[in-house]
mmCIF file of C-alpha atoms in Angstrom:
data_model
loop_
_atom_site.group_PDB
_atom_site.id
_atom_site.type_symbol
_atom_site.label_atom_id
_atom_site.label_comp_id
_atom_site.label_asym_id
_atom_site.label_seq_id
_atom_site.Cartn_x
_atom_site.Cartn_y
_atom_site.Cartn_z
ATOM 1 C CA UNK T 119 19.086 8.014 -3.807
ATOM 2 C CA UNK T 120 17.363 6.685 -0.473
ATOM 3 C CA UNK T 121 19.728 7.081 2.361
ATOM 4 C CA UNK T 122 18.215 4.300 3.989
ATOM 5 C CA UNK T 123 18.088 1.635 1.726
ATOM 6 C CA UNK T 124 20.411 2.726 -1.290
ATOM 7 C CA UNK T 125 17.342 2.716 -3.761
ATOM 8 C CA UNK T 126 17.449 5.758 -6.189
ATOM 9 C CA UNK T 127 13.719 7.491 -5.615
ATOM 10 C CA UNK T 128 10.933 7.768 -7.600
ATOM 11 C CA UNK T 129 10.757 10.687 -9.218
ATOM 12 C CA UNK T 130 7.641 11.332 -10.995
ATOM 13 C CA UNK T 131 5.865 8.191 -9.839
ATOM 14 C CA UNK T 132 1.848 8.463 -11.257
ATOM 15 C CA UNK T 133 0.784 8.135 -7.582
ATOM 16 C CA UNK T 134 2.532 11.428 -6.452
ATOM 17 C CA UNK T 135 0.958 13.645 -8.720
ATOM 18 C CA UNK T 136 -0.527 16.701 -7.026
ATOM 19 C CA UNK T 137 2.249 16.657 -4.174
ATOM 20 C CA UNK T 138 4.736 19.894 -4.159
ATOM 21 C CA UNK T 139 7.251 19.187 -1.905
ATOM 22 C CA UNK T 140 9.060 16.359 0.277
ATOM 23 C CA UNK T 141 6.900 17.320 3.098
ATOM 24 C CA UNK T 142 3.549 16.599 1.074
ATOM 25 C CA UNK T 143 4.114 12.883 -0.769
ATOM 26 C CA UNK T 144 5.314 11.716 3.057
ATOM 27 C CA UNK T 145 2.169 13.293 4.012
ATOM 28 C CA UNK T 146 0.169 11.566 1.016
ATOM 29 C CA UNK T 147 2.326 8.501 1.210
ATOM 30 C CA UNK T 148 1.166 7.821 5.181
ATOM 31 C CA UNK T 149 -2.215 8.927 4.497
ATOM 32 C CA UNK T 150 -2.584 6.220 1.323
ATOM 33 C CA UNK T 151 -0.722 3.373 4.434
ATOM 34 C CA UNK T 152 -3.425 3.817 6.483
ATOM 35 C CA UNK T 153 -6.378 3.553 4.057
ATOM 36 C CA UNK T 154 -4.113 0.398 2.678
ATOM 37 C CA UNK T 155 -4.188 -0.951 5.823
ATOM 38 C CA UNK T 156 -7.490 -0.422 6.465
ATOM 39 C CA UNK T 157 -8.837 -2.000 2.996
ATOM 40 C CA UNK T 158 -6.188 -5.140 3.658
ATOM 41 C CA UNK T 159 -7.234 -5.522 7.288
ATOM 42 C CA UNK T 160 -10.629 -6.524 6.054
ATOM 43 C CA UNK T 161 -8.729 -9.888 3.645
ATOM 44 C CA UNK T 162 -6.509 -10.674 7.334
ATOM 45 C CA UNK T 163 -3.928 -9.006 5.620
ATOM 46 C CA UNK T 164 -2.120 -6.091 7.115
ATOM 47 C CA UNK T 165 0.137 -3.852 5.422
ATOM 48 C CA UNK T 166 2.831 -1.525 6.748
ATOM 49 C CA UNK T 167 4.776 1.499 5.942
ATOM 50 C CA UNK T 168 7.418 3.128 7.763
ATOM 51 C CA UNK T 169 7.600 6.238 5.506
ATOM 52 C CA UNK T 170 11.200 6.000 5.216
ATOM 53 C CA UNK T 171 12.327 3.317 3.423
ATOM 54 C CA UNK T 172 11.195 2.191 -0.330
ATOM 55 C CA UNK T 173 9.806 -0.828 0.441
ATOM 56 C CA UNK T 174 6.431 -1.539 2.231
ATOM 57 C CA UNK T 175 5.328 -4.418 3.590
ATOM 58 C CA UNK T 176 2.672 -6.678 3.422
ATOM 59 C CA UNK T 177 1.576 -10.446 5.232
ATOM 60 C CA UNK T 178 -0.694 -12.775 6.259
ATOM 61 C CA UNK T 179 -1.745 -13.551 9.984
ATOM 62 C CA UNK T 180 0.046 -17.025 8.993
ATOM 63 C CA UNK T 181 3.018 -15.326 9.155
ATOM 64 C CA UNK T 182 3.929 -14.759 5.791
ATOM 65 C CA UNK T 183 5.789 -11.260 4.647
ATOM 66 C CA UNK T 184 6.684 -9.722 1.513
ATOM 67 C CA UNK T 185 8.210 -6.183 0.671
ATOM 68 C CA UNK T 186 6.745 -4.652 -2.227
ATOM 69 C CA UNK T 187 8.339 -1.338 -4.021
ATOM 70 C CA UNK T 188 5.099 0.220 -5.431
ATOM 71 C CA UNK T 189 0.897 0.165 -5.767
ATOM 72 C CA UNK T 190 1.195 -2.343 -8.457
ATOM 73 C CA UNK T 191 3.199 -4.496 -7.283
ATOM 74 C CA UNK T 192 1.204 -4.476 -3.880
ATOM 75 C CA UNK T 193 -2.220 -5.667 -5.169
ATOM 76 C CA UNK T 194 -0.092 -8.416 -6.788
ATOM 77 C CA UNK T 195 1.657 -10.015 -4.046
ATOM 78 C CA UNK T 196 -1.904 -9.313 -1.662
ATOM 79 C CA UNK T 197 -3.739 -11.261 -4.374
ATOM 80 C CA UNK T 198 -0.839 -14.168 -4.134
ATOM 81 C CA UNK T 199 -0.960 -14.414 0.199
ATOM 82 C CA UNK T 200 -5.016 -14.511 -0.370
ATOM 83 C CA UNK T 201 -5.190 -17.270 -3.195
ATOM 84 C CA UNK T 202 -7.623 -15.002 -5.043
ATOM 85 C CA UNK T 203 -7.751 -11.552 -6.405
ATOM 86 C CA UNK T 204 -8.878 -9.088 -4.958
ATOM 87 C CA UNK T 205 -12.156 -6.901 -6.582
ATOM 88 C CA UNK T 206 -11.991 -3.342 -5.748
ATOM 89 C CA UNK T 207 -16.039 -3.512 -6.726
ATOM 90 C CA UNK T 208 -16.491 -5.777 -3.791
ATOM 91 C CA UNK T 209 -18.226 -4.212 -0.736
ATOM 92 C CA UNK T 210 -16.232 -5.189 1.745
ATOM 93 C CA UNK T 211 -13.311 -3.553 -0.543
ATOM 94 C CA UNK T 212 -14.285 -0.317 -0.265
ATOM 95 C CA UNK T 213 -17.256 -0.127 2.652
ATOM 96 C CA UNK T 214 -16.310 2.271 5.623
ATOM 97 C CA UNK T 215 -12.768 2.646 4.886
ATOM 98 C CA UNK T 216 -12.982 6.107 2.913
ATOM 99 C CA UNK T 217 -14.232 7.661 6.370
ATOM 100 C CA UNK T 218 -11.550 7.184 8.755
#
């Protein structure tokens, strides 16, 4: 169970595959916030993750948050804030971010 936020964690989740310990899904899991942020930056979205608590969060320069528990679940509510969904075949989807 999450200290912080009384969720029970994960365990086994599809996106932590290849990650040993504790130490190396926080690693992955700030590593994946920043290309997130990155991707969504380019829609005026921006997308945060503290690496503590379950939820992440995600909003619009309008002012608009949501908290989303997973992957899924982001591209979902990023899709509802633009009014369109988003197509990871797009350029400006996947142009520069991969680099930094």
């Amino acid at each position: 169970m999450c200290s912080a936020c009384g969720f029970p964690e994960i365990k086994d989740y599809w996106i932590d595959a290849g990650t040993d310990s504790a130490t190396d899904r926080l690693r992955s899991r700030l590593a994946r916030a920043k290309k997130l942020s990155i991707i969504l930056k380019k829609y005026g979205l921006f997308f945060y993750d503290d690496g503590v608590t379950q939820q992440k969060q995600i909003g619009n320069l309008s002012g608009r948050v949501d908290l989303v528990p997973n992957l899924e679940q982001l591209w979902k509510v990023a899709e509802d804030l633009l009014g369109y969904p988003i197509d990871p075949l797009e350029k400006k989807f996947y142009q520069n971010h991969l680099s930094k």
